């Protein structure tokens, strides 16, 4: 009992250690710069499968998507049949969803973002993970560590602006490929809320990029989301008008 | 002799009409207040109970254990599968009078770029008539019909969205497979239950439409049942538990009205209301007692005259108490009539407390915006006996005091009313 009480008393200190302001030392900044350069892209085309697991229920969906950096995204679901034809258009200002079941578009204004039915996260979140980390977080390198057989830099990131979701993060960045292999997301109190792992890293023309992501919800038992990129093409020529709201409604419906 | 005293008492009360009227008025006031407050508190209590039974619990409720545990967040995935077979078995129980099934979904209603988070309740329109009673609460349009693309919506929610009957709304949610799904519904009618939580956040659609939204054909979140009365709920629940055990449905639980957290609150609320009634009775009783005492004490000279004429102390006490009894009867009868009339008028008109509720940070669950007293014959009888009885009780002590006075002292007292 005394052992448990001692550890309970230490837990706030552990949280405080995570909360302690991180300095932006010389060691972490170049790592983050490499990470951001490697993981960011101008445009991309993705075909993916997402598998959502919640308690005893497993759901699999496939989709394809066009992305313009992290600013604009077009996603269209291909399967299962119930989701086929669902289209999501996200721009800087709003989110629009075409619902084939109702043949209607729902618009959410002013940057309000909603989870598009995923248990944990979407590919949009993956794309945003390595964007402007130096601007949003103060960082330092905690250690050099091995993860999944890869030499990694273990970084600690603390949000510069209060009110951010998961203001505390720990990242394992592959020292060679500059791919983030693991991220732990902590709440303000220091509780581990989510954990993302990336795997199946492949070389592309100018970068290395993981093709498998697993986000585990540490606050809900048995809840995780896995995204497998079947195909990804960087710096792709985007179809004209792909991000126009009018394209959301299929011609067969609007005509 | 006794008969003569009582007859004399009856004539005496009419000799000084003003004094009799004032004293009767005090009794009437106390009786009116007692009766009206009883009716009012009964109305509040009954309203809570009816709203709770109709909207939330029935007399008993069957649902998945996990659903009941997480109910406040309306978990969509914890369902009661193959519900129709179970519902048929439950409906056939002799202790069960009505049943209905429901699905509850948190979702977004969208119209012209405006999005409003709210709750959809998928209902069996026929079965639900005995629970929510919505057919009698439609403010515009009509109740749900046969179409699965109709909805009826709470009036406050409709006002926020700016919709009228015939308008279309898009309902969007994530289903049990984490997919995004939406359906368009036409507003068939607008209801007003008087409960802000219901009128401001809820719309109703058919069970089939709700199952389509959630992708859970053949399942519901709960089955509600009504027994012959609330007291039979435990017996009905016990019978349902036997059915669940026989079918191996351990993942389901049965919860009675009495086990709901709100019922415990209502028991406490009833105790508080009883305290309020007792305090009111004390106030009313003190008014009656004071007036009765004054009425007797001001007749000291007159009583001295009666004593001088040979009336013994015991007969004198009987005379005074009999007068108090008759005054009490008159006052109690008048008070009961007035209290009943006030209660019935207020019951019809209701007290609109919507403004008060709007200003509250934490809404009181299941409280109607219109409070209506509920008069009961038992309250009228109680109030009558309270008024008349306390008038007699209040007269006993002062009657004893004046009867023990020496006639000469009473005559000299000078307390008289002309």
mmCIF file of N, CA and C in Angstrom, chain B residues 74-179:
data_model
loop_
_atom_site.group_PDB
_atom_site.id
_atom_site.type_symbol
_atom_site.label_atom_id
_atom_site.label_comp_id
_atom_site.label_asym_id
_atom_site.label_seq_id
_atom_site.Cartn_x
_atom_site.Cartn_y
_atom_site.Cartn_z
ATOM 1 N N UNK B 74 -25.201 8.823 -24.365
ATOM 2 C CA UNK B 74 -25.940 8.184 -25.451
ATOM 3 C C UNK B 74 -25.024 7.346 -26.355
ATOM 4 N N UNK B 75 -24.434 6.305 -25.827
ATOM 5 C CA UNK B 75 -23.533 5.480 -26.633
ATOM 6 C C UNK B 75 -24.327 4.743 -27.701
ATOM 7 N N UNK B 76 -23.926 4.914 -28.952
ATOM 8 C CA UNK B 76 -24.765 4.362 -30.014
ATOM 9 C C UNK B 76 -24.570 2.870 -30.202
ATOM 10 N N UNK B 77 -23.391 2.359 -29.819
ATOM 11 C CA UNK B 77 -23.064 0.982 -30.198
ATOM 12 C C UNK B 77 -23.609 -0.082 -29.252
ATOM 13 N N UNK B 78 -24.058 0.290 -28.071
ATOM 14 C CA UNK B 78 -24.542 -0.717 -27.111
ATOM 15 C C UNK B 78 -26.036 -0.905 -27.305
ATOM 16 N N UNK B 79 -26.362 -1.913 -28.137
ATOM 17 C CA UNK B 79 -27.730 -2.084 -28.606
ATOM 18 C C UNK B 79 -28.353 -3.344 -28.058
ATOM 19 N N UNK B 80 -29.666 -3.393 -28.179
ATOM 20 C CA UNK B 80 -30.465 -4.558 -27.815
ATOM 21 C C UNK B 80 -30.844 -5.196 -29.148
ATOM 22 N N UNK B 81 -30.197 -6.295 -29.459
ATOM 23 C CA UNK B 81 -30.384 -6.897 -30.783
ATOM 24 C C UNK B 81 -31.592 -7.833 -30.789
ATOM 25 N N UNK B 82 -32.135 -8.025 -31.989
ATOM 26 C CA UNK B 82 -33.287 -8.916 -32.177
ATOM 27 C C UNK B 82 -34.400 -8.521 -31.209
ATOM 28 N N UNK B 83 -34.684 -7.218 -31.183
ATOM 29 C CA UNK B 83 -35.566 -6.695 -30.144
ATOM 30 C C UNK B 83 -37.015 -7.117 -30.329
ATOM 31 N N UNK B 84 -37.438 -7.373 -31.553
ATOM 32 C CA UNK B 84 -38.881 -7.585 -31.779
ATOM 33 C C UNK B 84 -39.359 -8.876 -31.112
ATOM 34 N N UNK B 85 -38.505 -9.910 -31.103
ATOM 35 C CA UNK B 85 -38.919 -11.151 -30.437
ATOM 36 C C UNK B 85 -39.055 -10.928 -28.933
ATOM 37 N N UNK B 86 -38.084 -10.220 -28.376
ATOM 38 C CA UNK B 86 -38.131 -9.942 -26.946
ATOM 39 C C UNK B 86 -39.334 -9.068 -26.616
ATOM 40 N N UNK B 87 -39.591 -8.076 -27.468
ATOM 41 C CA UNK B 87 -40.723 -7.169 -27.222
ATOM 42 C C UNK B 87 -42.035 -7.951 -27.222
ATOM 43 N N UNK B 88 -42.154 -8.889 -28.127
ATOM 44 C CA UNK B 88 -43.416 -9.677 -28.173
ATOM 45 C C UNK B 88 -43.578 -10.479 -26.885
ATOM 46 N N UNK B 89 -42.481 -11.073 -26.436
ATOM 47 C CA UNK B 89 -42.551 -11.872 -25.205
ATOM 48 C C UNK B 89 -42.913 -10.986 -24.006
ATOM 49 N N UNK B 90 -42.336 -9.800 -23.941
ATOM 50 C CA UNK B 90 -42.608 -8.893 -22.816
ATOM 51 C C UNK B 90 -44.053 -8.408 -22.878
ATOM 52 N N UNK B 91 -44.526 -8.086 -24.064
ATOM 53 C CA UNK B 91 -45.885 -7.556 -24.221
ATOM 54 C C UNK B 91 -46.934 -8.582 -23.802
ATOM 55 N N UNK B 92 -46.573 -9.860 -23.863
ATOM 56 C CA UNK B 92 -47.561 -10.898 -23.543
ATOM 57 C C UNK B 92 -47.676 -11.137 -22.039
ATOM 58 N N UNK B 93 -46.805 -10.511 -21.239
ATOM 59 C CA UNK B 93 -46.868 -10.705 -19.785
ATOM 60 C C UNK B 93 -48.141 -10.073 -19.230
ATOM 61 N N UNK B 94 -48.809 -10.738 -18.286
ATOM 62 C CA UNK B 94 -50.054 -10.175 -17.743
ATOM 63 C C UNK B 94 -49.829 -8.884 -16.961
ATOM 64 N N UNK B 95 -48.632 -8.681 -16.405
ATOM 65 C CA UNK B 95 -48.366 -7.470 -15.616
ATOM 66 C C UNK B 95 -48.011 -6.272 -16.488
ATOM 67 N N UNK B 96 -47.837 -6.510 -17.785
ATOM 68 C CA UNK B 96 -47.425 -5.416 -18.686
ATOM 69 C C UNK B 96 -48.625 -4.939 -19.482
ATOM 70 N N UNK B 97 -48.825 -3.612 -19.441
ATOM 71 C CA UNK B 97 -49.985 -3.048 -20.142
ATOM 72 C C UNK B 97 -49.587 -2.498 -21.518
ATOM 73 N N UNK B 98 -48.461 -1.765 -21.590
ATOM 74 C CA UNK B 98 -48.011 -1.193 -22.867
ATOM 75 C C UNK B 98 -46.502 -1.317 -22.955
ATOM 76 N N UNK B 99 -45.997 -1.441 -24.181
ATOM 77 C CA UNK B 99 -44.547 -1.370 -24.378
ATOM 78 C C UNK B 99 -44.245 -0.493 -25.588
ATOM 79 N N UNK B 100 -43.014 -0.006 -25.631
ATOM 80 C CA UNK B 100 -42.539 0.698 -26.812
ATOM 81 C C UNK B 100 -41.032 0.524 -26.895
ATOM 82 N N UNK B 101 -40.474 0.739 -28.084
ATOM 83 C CA UNK B 101 -39.026 0.596 -28.278
ATOM 84 C C UNK B 101 -38.458 1.905 -28.796
ATOM 85 N N UNK B 102 -37.207 2.163 -28.438
ATOM 86 C CA UNK B 102 -36.608 3.438 -28.836
ATOM 87 C C UNK B 102 -35.147 3.272 -29.231
ATOM 88 N N UNK B 103 -34.732 4.164 -30.118
ATOM 89 C CA UNK B 103 -33.311 4.355 -30.416
ATOM 90 C C UNK B 103 -33.028 5.831 -30.172
ATOM 91 N N UNK B 104 -31.911 6.132 -29.526
ATOM 92 C CA UNK B 104 -31.559 7.534 -29.279
ATOM 93 C C UNK B 104 -30.199 7.818 -29.914
ATOM 94 N N UNK B 105 -30.135 8.879 -30.707
ATOM 95 C CA UNK B 105 -28.915 9.167 -31.461
ATOM 96 C C UNK B 105 -28.546 10.630 -31.275
ATOM 97 N N UNK B 106 -27.300 10.886 -30.935
ATOM 98 C CA UNK B 106 -26.787 12.264 -30.989
ATOM 99 C C UNK B 106 -26.394 12.548 -32.433
ATOM 100 N N UNK B 107 -26.879 13.630 -32.974
ATOM 101 C CA UNK B 107 -26.513 13.917 -34.347
ATOM 102 C C UNK B 107 -26.595 15.417 -34.607
ATOM 103 N N UNK B 108 -26.426 15.762 -35.874
ATOM 104 C CA UNK B 108 -26.450 17.166 -36.282
ATOM 105 C C UNK B 108 -27.625 17.339 -37.236
ATOM 106 N N UNK B 109 -28.413 18.366 -36.981
ATOM 107 C CA UNK B 109 -29.449 18.738 -37.939
ATOM 108 C C UNK B 109 -28.929 19.919 -38.736
ATOM 109 N N UNK B 110 -29.060 19.817 -40.041
ATOM 110 C CA UNK B 110 -28.455 20.840 -40.889
ATOM 111 C C UNK B 110 -29.505 21.428 -41.811
ATOM 112 N N UNK B 111 -29.433 22.766 -41.962
ATOM 113 C CA UNK B 111 -30.354 23.430 -42.884
ATOM 114 C C UNK B 111 -29.758 24.750 -43.310
ATOM 115 N N UNK B 112 -29.598 24.928 -44.598
ATOM 116 C CA UNK B 112 -29.092 26.188 -45.151
ATOM 117 C C UNK B 112 -27.806 26.626 -44.466
ATOM 118 N N UNK B 113 -26.910 25.672 -44.287
ATOM 119 C CA UNK B 113 -25.623 26.025 -43.701
ATOM 120 C C UNK B 113 -25.631 26.147 -42.201
ATOM 121 N N UNK B 114 -26.824 26.063 -41.586
ATOM 122 C CA UNK B 114 -26.898 26.126 -40.129
ATOM 123 C C UNK B 114 -26.912 24.696 -39.585
ATOM 124 N N UNK B 115 -26.074 24.441 -38.604
ATOM 125 C CA UNK B 115 -26.000 23.093 -38.031
ATOM 126 C C UNK B 115 -26.304 23.146 -36.549
ATOM 127 N N UNK B 116 -27.163 22.263 -36.111
ATOM 128 C CA UNK B 116 -27.588 22.272 -34.710
ATOM 129 C C UNK B 116 -27.415 20.875 -34.136
ATOM 130 N N UNK B 117 -26.570 20.736 -33.107
ATOM 131 C CA UNK B 117 -26.474 19.415 -32.465
ATOM 132 C C UNK B 117 -27.737 19.133 -31.669
ATOM 133 N N UNK B 118 -28.246 17.945 -31.761
ATOM 134 C CA UNK B 118 -29.473 17.597 -31.036
ATOM 135 C C UNK B 118 -29.548 16.083 -30.903
ATOM 136 N N UNK B 119 -30.700 15.613 -30.467
ATOM 137 C CA UNK B 119 -30.901 14.178 -30.250
ATOM 138 C C UNK B 119 -32.102 13.723 -31.064
ATOM 139 N N UNK B 120 -31.926 12.645 -31.793
ATOM 140 C CA UNK B 120 -33.053 12.035 -32.505
ATOM 141 C C UNK B 120 -33.516 10.831 -31.705
ATOM 142 N N UNK B 121 -34.823 10.699 -31.545
ATOM 143 C CA UNK B 121 -35.366 9.502 -30.913
ATOM 144 C C UNK B 121 -36.140 8.746 -31.972
ATOM 145 N N UNK B 122 -35.701 7.538 -32.282
ATOM 146 C CA UNK B 122 -36.458 6.678 -33.179
ATOM 147 C C UNK B 122 -37.539 5.988 -32.383
ATOM 148 N N UNK B 123 -38.777 6.141 -32.824
ATOM 149 C CA UNK B 123 -39.903 5.621 -32.033
ATOM 150 C C UNK B 123 -40.814 4.748 -32.873
ATOM 151 N N UNK B 124 -41.563 3.935 -32.162
ATOM 152 C CA UNK B 124 -42.687 3.226 -32.765
ATOM 153 C C UNK B 124 -43.882 4.158 -32.572
ATOM 154 N N UNK B 125 -44.359 4.809 -33.615
ATOM 155 C CA UNK B 125 -45.384 5.849 -33.435
ATOM 156 C C UNK B 125 -46.609 5.381 -32.662
ATOM 157 N N UNK B 126 -47.048 4.157 -32.909
ATOM 158 C CA UNK B 126 -48.251 3.678 -32.199
ATOM 159 C C UNK B 126 -47.946 3.401 -30.735
ATOM 160 N N UNK B 127 -46.856 2.677 -30.488
ATOM 161 C CA UNK B 127 -46.521 2.330 -29.108
ATOM 162 C C UNK B 127 -46.212 3.545 -28.267
ATOM 163 N N UNK B 128 -45.647 4.552 -28.883
ATOM 164 C CA UNK B 128 -45.191 5.726 -28.150
ATOM 165 C C UNK B 128 -46.342 6.598 -27.673
ATOM 166 N N UNK B 129 -47.520 6.403 -28.222
ATOM 167 C CA UNK B 129 -48.663 7.236 -27.829
ATOM 168 C C UNK B 129 -48.938 7.131 -26.331
ATOM 169 N N UNK B 130 -48.642 5.943 -25.765
ATOM 170 C CA UNK B 130 -48.919 5.760 -24.333
ATOM 171 C C UNK B 130 -47.796 6.268 -23.443
ATOM 172 N N UNK B 131 -46.708 6.727 -24.059
ATOM 173 C CA UNK B 131 -45.554 7.139 -23.269
ATOM 174 C C UNK B 131 -45.329 8.646 -23.382
ATOM 175 N N UNK B 132 -44.824 9.097 -24.506
ATOM 176 C CA UNK B 132 -44.575 10.533 -24.664
ATOM 177 C C UNK B 132 -45.873 11.315 -24.857
ATOM 178 N N UNK B 133 -46.903 10.605 -25.315
ATOM 179 C CA UNK B 133 -48.186 11.283 -25.493
ATOM 180 C C UNK B 133 -48.125 12.412 -26.509
ATOM 181 N N UNK B 134 -47.288 12.269 -27.521
ATOM 182 C CA UNK B 134 -47.075 13.376 -28.454
ATOM 183 C C UNK B 134 -48.281 13.723 -29.328
ATOM 184 N N UNK B 135 -49.127 12.743 -29.685
ATOM 185 C CA UNK B 135 -50.273 13.139 -30.521
ATOM 186 C C UNK B 135 -51.087 14.268 -29.916
ATOM 187 N N UNK B 136 -51.176 14.304 -28.577
ATOM 188 C CA UNK B 136 -51.941 15.355 -27.921
ATOM 189 C C UNK B 136 -51.132 16.603 -27.656
ATOM 190 N N UNK B 137 -49.886 16.642 -28.114
ATOM 191 C CA UNK B 137 -49.010 17.784 -27.812
ATOM 192 C C UNK B 137 -48.491 18.457 -29.071
ATOM 193 N N UNK B 138 -49.178 18.245 -30.156
ATOM 194 C CA UNK B 138 -48.731 18.842 -31.415
ATOM 195 C C UNK B 138 -49.203 20.285 -31.485
ATOM 196 N N UNK B 139 -48.252 21.182 -31.714
ATOM 197 C CA UNK B 139 -48.616 22.600 -31.823
ATOM 198 C C UNK B 139 -48.854 23.007 -33.262
ATOM 199 N N UNK B 140 -48.261 22.241 -34.161
ATOM 200 C CA UNK B 140 -48.464 22.529 -35.587
ATOM 201 C C UNK B 140 -48.318 21.226 -36.336
ATOM 202 N N UNK B 141 -48.989 21.147 -37.489
ATOM 203 C CA UNK B 141 -48.870 19.938 -38.283
ATOM 204 C C UNK B 141 -49.551 18.755 -37.629
ATOM 205 N N UNK B 142 -48.942 17.590 -37.801
ATOM 206 C CA UNK B 142 -49.556 16.363 -37.293
ATOM 207 C C UNK B 142 -48.491 15.447 -36.717
ATOM 208 N N UNK B 143 -48.962 14.378 -36.139
ATOM 209 C CA UNK B 143 -48.091 13.367 -35.555
ATOM 210 C C UNK B 143 -47.427 12.573 -36.680
ATOM 211 N N UNK B 144 -46.450 11.751 -36.310
ATOM 212 C CA UNK B 144 -45.738 10.916 -37.298
ATOM 213 C C UNK B 144 -46.701 9.978 -37.999
ATOM 214 N N UNK B 145 -46.504 9.882 -39.330
ATOM 215 C CA UNK B 145 -47.330 8.954 -40.111
ATOM 216 C C UNK B 145 -46.534 7.735 -40.495
ATOM 217 N N UNK B 146 -46.906 7.172 -41.636
ATOM 218 C CA UNK B 146 -46.302 5.910 -42.053
ATOM 219 C C UNK B 146 -44.932 6.107 -42.704
ATOM 220 N N UNK B 147 -44.641 7.312 -43.198
ATOM 221 C CA UNK B 147 -43.399 7.520 -43.952
ATOM 222 C C UNK B 147 -42.180 7.480 -43.037
ATOM 223 N N UNK B 148 -41.099 6.873 -43.535
ATOM 224 C CA UNK B 148 -39.836 6.858 -42.794
ATOM 225 C C UNK B 148 -38.994 8.093 -43.054
ATOM 226 N N UNK B 149 -39.503 9.020 -43.806
ATOM 227 C CA UNK B 149 -38.737 10.242 -44.086
ATOM 228 C C UNK B 149 -39.439 11.471 -43.488
ATOM 229 N N UNK B 150 -40.219 11.212 -42.434
ATOM 230 C CA UNK B 150 -40.872 12.311 -41.721
ATOM 231 C C UNK B 150 -40.253 12.460 -40.368
ATOM 232 N N UNK B 151 -40.377 13.671 -39.810
ATOM 233 C CA UNK B 151 -39.971 13.876 -38.429
ATOM 234 C C UNK B 151 -40.986 14.788 -37.775
ATOM 235 N N UNK B 152 -41.060 14.687 -36.448
ATOM 236 C CA UNK B 152 -41.740 15.712 -35.666
ATOM 237 C C UNK B 152 -40.678 16.289 -34.739
ATOM 238 N N UNK B 153 -40.741 17.595 -34.531
ATOM 239 C CA UNK B 153 -39.627 18.296 -33.893
ATOM 240 C C UNK B 153 -40.138 19.171 -32.759
ATOM 241 N N UNK B 154 -39.321 19.299 -31.702
ATOM 242 C CA UNK B 154 -39.668 20.152 -30.570
ATOM 243 C C UNK B 154 -39.762 21.603 -30.992
ATOM 244 N N UNK B 155 -40.677 22.351 -30.386
ATOM 245 C CA UNK B 155 -40.934 23.703 -30.869
ATOM 246 C C UNK B 155 -39.737 24.627 -30.651
ATOM 247 N N UNK B 156 -38.997 24.445 -29.564
ATOM 248 C CA UNK B 156 -37.847 25.326 -29.339
ATOM 249 C C UNK B 156 -36.728 25.026 -30.341
ATOM 250 N N UNK B 157 -36.536 23.767 -30.651
ATOM 251 C CA UNK B 157 -35.537 23.376 -31.646
ATOM 252 C C UNK B 157 -35.954 23.882 -33.018
ATOM 253 N N UNK B 158 -37.238 23.755 -33.324
ATOM 254 C CA UNK B 158 -37.746 24.250 -34.603
ATOM 255 C C UNK B 158 -37.538 25.759 -34.717
ATOM 256 N N UNK B 159 -37.752 26.459 -33.602
ATOM 257 C CA UNK B 159 -37.579 27.924 -33.632
ATOM 258 C C UNK B 159 -36.115 28.279 -33.880
ATOM 259 N N UNK B 160 -35.209 27.556 -33.259
ATOM 260 C CA UNK B 160 -33.772 27.852 -33.439
ATOM 261 C C UNK B 160 -33.357 27.634 -34.873
ATOM 262 N N UNK B 161 -33.937 26.586 -35.490
ATOM 263 C CA UNK B 161 -33.576 26.282 -36.870
ATOM 264 C C UNK B 161 -34.406 27.074 -37.868
ATOM 265 N N UNK B 162 -35.449 27.702 -37.375
ATOM 266 C CA UNK B 162 -36.297 28.489 -38.275
ATOM 267 C C UNK B 162 -37.090 27.614 -39.231
ATOM 268 N N UNK B 163 -37.593 26.471 -38.737
ATOM 269 C CA UNK B 163 -38.328 25.568 -39.622
ATOM 270 C C UNK B 163 -39.806 25.563 -39.285
ATOM 271 N N UNK B 164 -40.584 25.232 -40.303
ATOM 272 C CA UNK B 164 -42.024 25.058 -40.128
ATOM 273 C C UNK B 164 -42.402 23.713 -40.725
ATOM 274 N N UNK B 165 -43.666 23.339 -40.570
ATOM 275 C CA UNK B 165 -44.102 22.066 -41.145
ATOM 276 C C UNK B 165 -43.926 22.119 -42.663
ATOM 277 N N UNK B 166 -43.460 21.012 -43.190
ATOM 278 C CA UNK B 166 -43.212 20.918 -44.620
ATOM 279 C C UNK B 166 -41.769 21.172 -44.999
ATOM 280 N N UNK B 167 -41.000 21.812 -44.104
ATOM 281 C CA UNK B 167 -39.586 22.086 -44.406
ATOM 282 C C UNK B 167 -38.775 20.800 -44.321
ATOM 283 N N UNK B 168 -37.620 20.823 -44.990
ATOM 284 C CA UNK B 168 -36.737 19.655 -45.004
ATOM 285 C C UNK B 168 -35.510 19.923 -44.157
ATOM 286 N N UNK B 169 -35.048 18.923 -43.460
ATOM 287 C CA UNK B 169 -33.848 19.019 -42.630
ATOM 288 C C UNK B 169 -32.971 17.817 -42.918
ATOM 289 N N UNK B 170 -31.663 18.049 -42.861
ATOM 290 C CA UNK B 170 -30.705 16.973 -43.082
ATOM 291 C C UNK B 170 -30.171 16.527 -41.730
ATOM 292 N N UNK B 171 -30.315 15.243 -41.438
ATOM 293 C CA UNK B 171 -29.814 14.693 -40.172
ATOM 294 C C UNK B 171 -28.558 13.890 -40.482
ATOM 295 N N UNK B 172 -27.459 14.234 -39.808
ATOM 296 C CA UNK B 172 -26.173 13.594 -40.082
ATOM 297 C C UNK B 172 -25.596 13.053 -38.792
ATOM 298 N N UNK B 173 -25.093 11.821 -38.865
ATOM 299 C CA UNK B 173 -24.500 11.223 -37.680
ATOM 300 C C UNK B 173 -23.398 10.261 -38.108
ATOM 301 N N UNK B 174 -22.661 9.766 -37.142
ATOM 302 C CA UNK B 174 -21.752 8.662 -37.428
ATOM 303 C C UNK B 174 -22.399 7.398 -36.900
ATOM 304 N N UNK B 175 -22.338 6.339 -37.705
ATOM 305 C CA UNK B 175 -23.060 5.127 -37.338
ATOM 306 C C UNK B 175 -22.203 4.214 -36.461
ATOM 307 N N UNK B 176 -22.704 3.028 -36.193
ATOM 308 C CA UNK B 176 -21.988 2.153 -35.269
ATOM 309 C C UNK B 176 -20.717 1.571 -35.899
ATOM 310 N N UNK B 177 -20.552 1.750 -37.200
ATOM 311 C CA UNK B 177 -19.334 1.313 -37.882
ATOM 312 C C UNK B 177 -18.427 2.494 -38.218
ATOM 313 N N UNK B 178 -18.592 3.568 -37.492
ATOM 314 C CA UNK B 178 -17.758 4.764 -37.634
ATOM 315 C C UNK B 178 -17.848 5.374 -39.027
ATOM 316 N N UNK B 179 -18.955 5.180 -39.701
ATOM 317 C CA UNK B 179 -19.174 5.823 -40.985
ATOM 318 C C UNK B 179 -20.051 7.048 -40.805
#
